[in-house]
């Protein structure tokens, strides 16, 4: 089992902040959707969050997984304005 720290950047203009909220697009919702598409359904931890329309250059996420390459595959399922750039 791997404990990965993912480094994420995003343009927040289309989103209502990082944390999931009902019926509005958020960064966390997009990341969860991408992880589900890969076949990962465990919880993701985040070390900070942003408000609506705020961008981030180095959002840290913590992920416990059996698959080290999940960090490489996730960008294939994320919108272009959200990227995992290191782990």
Tab-separated table of N, CA and C in Angstrom:
chain	number	residue	atom	x	y	z
A	1	UNK	N	0.844	-1.181	0.000
A	1	UNK	CA	0.000	0.000	0.000
A	1	UNK	C	0.886	1.240	0.000
A	2	UNK	N	0.503	2.205	-0.817
A	2	UNK	CA	1.236	3.457	-0.932
A	2	UNK	C	0.441	4.583	-0.279
A	3	UNK	N	1.133	5.480	0.343
A	3	UNK	CA	0.550	6.709	0.842
A	3	UNK	C	1.162	7.824	0.002
A	4	UNK	N	0.374	8.378	-0.905
A	4	UNK	CA	0.876	9.363	-1.854
A	4	UNK	C	0.447	10.767	-1.475
A	5	UNK	N	1.354	11.698	-1.598
A	5	UNK	CA	1.023	13.113	-1.528
A	5	UNK	C	1.001	13.595	-2.970
A	6	UNK	N	-0.154	14.055	-3.412
A	6	UNK	CA	-0.313	14.553	-4.771
A	6	UNK	C	-0.227	16.071	-4.749
A	7	UNK	N	0.504	16.635	-5.677
A	7	UNK	CA	0.599	18.091	-5.820
A	7	UNK	C	-0.308	18.500	-6.964
A	8	UNK	N	-1.269	19.344	-6.645
A	8	UNK	CA	-2.319	19.709	-7.583
A	8	UNK	C	-2.303	21.212	-7.834
A	9	UNK	N	-2.582	21.597	-9.074
A	9	UNK	CA	-2.783	23.010	-9.394
A	9	UNK	C	-4.075	23.122	-10.186
A	10	UNK	N	-4.716	24.265	-10.088
A	10	UNK	CA	-5.961	24.450	-10.824
A	10	UNK	C	-6.302	25.922	-10.985
A	11	UNK	N	-7.075	26.187	-12.028
A	11	UNK	CA	-7.684	27.492	-12.251
A	11	UNK	C	-9.099	27.391	-11.691
A	12	UNK	N	-9.401	28.180	-10.701
A	12	UNK	CA	-10.657	28.027	-9.979
A	12	UNK	C	-11.839	28.822	-10.510
A	13	UNK	N	-11.696	29.466	-11.652
A	13	UNK	CA	-12.741	30.363	-12.149
A	13	UNK	C	-14.093	29.689	-12.358
A	14	UNK	N	-14.112	28.416	-12.753
A	14	UNK	CA	-15.374	27.700	-13.017
A	14	UNK	C	-15.942	27.012	-11.784
A	15	UNK	N	-15.246	27.088	-10.662
A	15	UNK	CA	-15.593	26.257	-9.510
A	15	UNK	C	-16.033	27.083	-8.300
A	16	UNK	N	-16.811	26.450	-7.456
A	16	UNK	CA	-17.314	27.067	-6.225
A	16	UNK	C	-16.451	26.646	-5.042
A	17	UNK	N	-15.147	26.732	-5.214
A	17	UNK	CA	-14.201	26.372	-4.171
A	17	UNK	C	-13.706	24.946	-4.306
A	18	UNK	N	-12.888	24.555	-3.344
A	18	UNK	CA	-12.312	23.205	-3.386
A	18	UNK	C	-13.285	22.164	-2.867
A	19	UNK	N	-13.848	22.393	-1.690
A	19	UNK	CA	-14.632	21.381	-0.977
A	19	UNK	C	-15.990	21.129	-1.642
A	20	UNK	N	-16.396	19.859	-1.650
A	20	UNK	CA	-17.677	19.471	-2.252
A	20	UNK	C	-18.832	20.228	-1.597
A	21	UNK	N	-19.730	20.724	-2.459
A	21	UNK	CA	-20.958	21.390	-2.041
A	21	UNK	C	-22.085	20.833	-2.911
A	22	UNK	N	-23.313	20.875	-2.403
A	22	UNK	CA	-24.424	20.322	-3.185
A	22	UNK	C	-24.673	21.109	-4.468
A	23	UNK	N	-24.809	20.389	-5.567
A	23	UNK	CA	-25.295	20.934	-6.838
A	23	UNK	C	-24.452	22.025	-7.487
A	24	UNK	N	-23.198	22.162	-7.132
A	24	UNK	CA	-22.319	23.118	-7.806
A	24	UNK	C	-20.971	22.441	-8.095
A	25	UNK	N	-20.291	22.865	-9.161
A	25	UNK	CA	-18.993	22.256	-9.469
A	25	UNK	C	-17.915	22.701	-8.481
A	26	UNK	N	-17.132	21.739	-7.997
A	26	UNK	CA	-16.008	22.022	-7.097
A	26	UNK	C	-14.801	21.213	-7.541
A	27	UNK	N	-13.646	21.619	-7.091
A	27	UNK	CA	-12.400	20.915	-7.424
A	27	UNK	C	-12.437	19.500	-6.850
A	28	UNK	N	-12.821	19.361	-5.604
A	28	UNK	CA	-12.864	18.047	-4.957
A	28	UNK	C	-13.808	17.102	-5.700
A	29	UNK	N	-14.956	17.591	-6.134
A	29	UNK	CA	-15.903	16.759	-6.877
A	29	UNK	C	-15.267	16.242	-8.180
A	30	UNK	N	-14.547	17.102	-8.877
A	30	UNK	CA	-13.890	16.698	-10.125
A	30	UNK	C	-12.807	15.651	-9.868
A	31	UNK	N	-12.050	15.827	-8.797
A	31	UNK	CA	-11.004	14.860	-8.462
A	31	UNK	C	-11.623	13.524	-8.066
A	32	UNK	N	-12.683	13.541	-7.258
A	32	UNK	CA	-13.372	12.296	-6.904
A	32	UNK	C	-13.908	11.584	-8.145
A	33	UNK	N	-14.475	12.351	-9.055
A	33	UNK	CA	-14.998	11.755	-10.289
A	33	UNK	C	-13.874	11.096	-11.076
A	34	UNK	N	-12.734	11.764	-11.196
A	34	UNK	CA	-11.592	11.191	-11.921
A	34	UNK	C	-11.092	9.916	-11.241
A	35	UNK	N	-11.006	9.926	-9.915
A	35	UNK	CA	-10.555	8.737	-9.188
A	35	UNK	C	-11.533	7.579	-9.376
A	36	UNK	N	-12.816	7.874	-9.382
A	36	UNK	CA	-13.825	6.837	-9.599
A	36	UNK	C	-13.698	6.232	-10.995
A	37	UNK	N	-13.414	7.061	-11.993
A	37	UNK	CA	-13.221	6.576	-13.359
A	37	UNK	C	-12.036	5.611	-13.449
A	38	UNK	N	-11.025	5.837	-12.648
A	38	UNK	CA	-9.849	4.957	-12.621
A	38	UNK	C	-10.149	3.664	-11.862
A	39	UNK	N	-11.178	3.691	-11.025
A	39	UNK	CA	-11.515	2.522	-10.227
A	39	UNK	C	-11.122	2.654	-8.780
A	40	UNK	N	-10.832	3.855	-8.360
A	40	UNK	CA	-10.437	4.127	-6.981
A	40	UNK	C	-11.615	4.759	-6.261
A	41	UNK	N	-12.044	4.174	-5.146
A	41	UNK	CA	-13.216	4.713	-4.453
A	41	UNK	C	-12.988	4.968	-2.964
A	42	UNK	N	-11.751	5.158	-2.572
A	42	UNK	CA	-11.457	5.445	-1.171
A	42	UNK	C	-11.411	6.949	-0.944
A	43	UNK	N	-11.317	7.331	0.308
A	43	UNK	CA	-11.352	8.764	0.602
A	43	UNK	C	-10.017	9.429	0.282
A	44	UNK	N	-10.138	10.673	-0.031
A	44	UNK	CA	-9.006	11.531	-0.340
A	44	UNK	C	-8.942	12.593	0.739
A	45	UNK	N	-7.779	12.874	1.234
A	45	UNK	CA	-7.600	13.929	2.239
A	45	UNK	C	-6.955	15.126	1.567
A	46	UNK	N	-7.285	16.304	2.020
A	46	UNK	CA	-6.680	17.511	1.486
A	46	UNK	C	-6.140	18.343	2.641
A	47	UNK	N	-5.084	19.083	2.386
A	47	UNK	CA	-4.409	19.799	3.449
A	47	UNK	C	-4.826	21.264	3.555
A	48	UNK	N	-5.559	21.744	2.577
A	48	UNK	CA	-6.128	23.085	2.636
A	48	UNK	C	-7.232	23.150	1.595
A	49	UNK	N	-7.915	24.266	1.501
A	49	UNK	CA	-8.971	24.406	0.509
A	49	UNK	C	-9.064	25.864	0.089
A	50	UNK	N	-9.759	26.094	-1.009
A	50	UNK	CA	-9.892	27.448	-1.520
A	50	UNK	C	-11.366	27.823	-1.614
A	51	UNK	N	-11.618	29.107	-1.738
A	51	UNK	CA	-12.971	29.627	-1.896
A	51	UNK	C	-13.366	29.638	-3.366
A	52	UNK	N	-14.570	30.050	-3.638
A	52	UNK	CA	-15.087	30.116	-5.001
A	52	UNK	C	-14.198	30.988	-5.876
A	53	UNK	N	-13.938	30.499	-7.089
A	53	UNK	CA	-13.195	31.205	-8.136
A	53	UNK	C	-11.726	31.451	-7.809
A	54	UNK	N	-11.201	30.812	-6.769
A	54	UNK	CA	-9.799	30.970	-6.382
A	54	UNK	C	-8.979	29.848	-7.012
A	55	UNK	N	-7.822	30.206	-7.557
A	55	UNK	CA	-6.923	29.231	-8.165
A	55	UNK	C	-5.846	28.825	-7.164
A	56	UNK	N	-5.172	27.718	-7.447
A	56	UNK	CA	-4.094	27.235	-6.572
A	56	UNK	C	-2.946	26.711	-7.421
A	57	UNK	N	-1.732	26.909	-6.918
A	57	UNK	CA	-0.554	26.411	-7.613
A	57	UNK	C	0.034	25.175	-6.946
A	58	UNK	N	-0.281	24.937	-5.679
A	58	UNK	CA	0.329	23.814	-4.973
A	58	UNK	C	-0.601	23.294	-3.881
A	59	UNK	N	-1.766	22.805	-4.279
A	59	UNK	CA	-2.716	22.179	-3.354
A	59	UNK	C	-2.196	20.779	-3.061
A	60	UNK	N	-2.080	20.416	-1.803
A	60	UNK	CA	-1.594	19.086	-1.436
A	60	UNK	C	-2.764	18.169	-1.088
A	61	UNK	N	-2.729	16.972	-1.661
A	61	UNK	CA	-3.756	15.960	-1.434
A	61	UNK	C	-3.076	14.697	-0.944
A	62	UNK	N	-3.719	13.956	-0.075
A	62	UNK	CA	-3.169	12.720	0.472
A	62	UNK	C	-4.058	11.561	0.058
A	63	UNK	N	-3.450	10.541	-0.509
A	63	UNK	CA	-4.189	9.421	-1.070
A	63	UNK	C	-3.526	8.106	-0.654
A	64	UNK	N	-4.308	7.195	-0.112
A	64	UNK	CA	-3.830	5.863	0.244
A	64	UNK	C	-4.302	4.904	-0.844
A	65	UNK	N	-3.369	4.209	-1.482
A	65	UNK	CA	-3.722	3.395	-2.636
A	65	UNK	C	-2.804	2.193	-2.801
A	66	UNK	N	-3.297	1.211	-3.517
A	66	UNK	CA	-2.481	0.058	-3.897
A	66	UNK	C	-1.740	0.306	-5.203
A	67	UNK	N	-2.119	1.361	-5.908
A	67	UNK	CA	-1.598	1.607	-7.248
A	67	UNK	C	-0.796	2.899	-7.290
A	68	UNK	N	0.516	2.755	-7.365
A	68	UNK	CA	1.394	3.921	-7.401
A	68	UNK	C	1.159	4.761	-8.659
A	69	UNK	N	0.800	4.137	-9.759
A	69	UNK	CA	0.641	4.870	-11.017
A	69	UNK	C	-0.667	5.644	-11.110
A	70	UNK	N	-1.495	5.592	-10.084
A	70	UNK	CA	-2.753	6.338	-10.089
A	70	UNK	C	-2.492	7.828	-10.283
A	71	UNK	N	-1.389	8.321	-9.734
A	71	UNK	CA	-1.058	9.732	-9.869
A	71	UNK	C	-0.759	10.100	-11.314
A	72	UNK	N	-0.260	9.160	-12.081
A	72	UNK	CA	0.039	9.421	-13.491
A	72	UNK	C	-1.209	9.345	-14.357
A	73	UNK	N	-2.163	8.521	-14.004
A	73	UNK	CA	-3.361	8.288	-14.813
A	73	UNK	C	-4.478	9.280	-14.538
A	74	UNK	N	-4.491	9.898	-13.384
A	74	UNK	CA	-5.629	10.727	-12.996
A	74	UNK	C	-5.846	11.915	-13.936
A	75	UNK	N	-4.767	12.500	-14.467
A	75	UNK	CA	-4.917	13.654	-15.349
A	75	UNK	C	-5.711	13.332	-16.608
A	76	UNK	N	-5.725	12.079	-17.022
A	76	UNK	CA	-6.508	11.677	-18.194
A	76	UNK	C	-8.007	11.862	-17.958
A	77	UNK	N	-8.427	11.922	-16.710
A	77	UNK	CA	-9.847	12.001	-16.362
A	77	UNK	C	-10.243	13.335	-15.729
A	78	UNK	N	-9.286	14.220	-15.562
A	78	UNK	CA	-9.574	15.529	-14.978
A	78	UNK	C	-9.813	16.566	-16.075
A	79	UNK	N	-10.607	17.596	-15.785
A	79	UNK	CA	-10.725	18.703	-16.731
A	79	UNK	C	-9.355	19.359	-16.930
A	80	UNK	N	-9.170	20.031	-18.027
A	80	UNK	CA	-7.863	20.622	-18.343
A	80	UNK	C	-7.440	21.717	-17.371
A	81	UNK	N	-8.382	22.277	-16.613
A	81	UNK	CA	-8.022	23.337	-15.673
A	81	UNK	C	-7.677	22.815	-14.282
A	82	UNK	N	-7.578	21.481	-14.136
A	82	UNK	CA	-7.127	20.841	-12.892
A	82	UNK	C	-6.039	19.837	-13.272
A	83	UNK	N	-4.877	19.906	-12.659
A	83	UNK	CA	-3.765	19.013	-12.969
A	83	UNK	C	-3.089	18.508	-11.713
A	84	UNK	N	-2.736	17.221	-11.733
A	84	UNK	CA	-1.819	16.662	-10.737
A	84	UNK	C	-0.451	16.709	-11.408
A	85	UNK	N	0.487	17.453	-10.831
A	85	UNK	CA	1.765	17.643	-11.521
A	85	UNK	C	2.942	16.956	-10.837
A	86	UNK	N	2.737	16.417	-9.665
A	86	UNK	CA	3.814	15.695	-8.983
A	86	UNK	C	3.205	14.826	-7.891
A	87	UNK	N	3.968	13.832	-7.478
A	87	UNK	CA	3.548	13.002	-6.338
A	87	UNK	C	4.760	12.474	-5.628
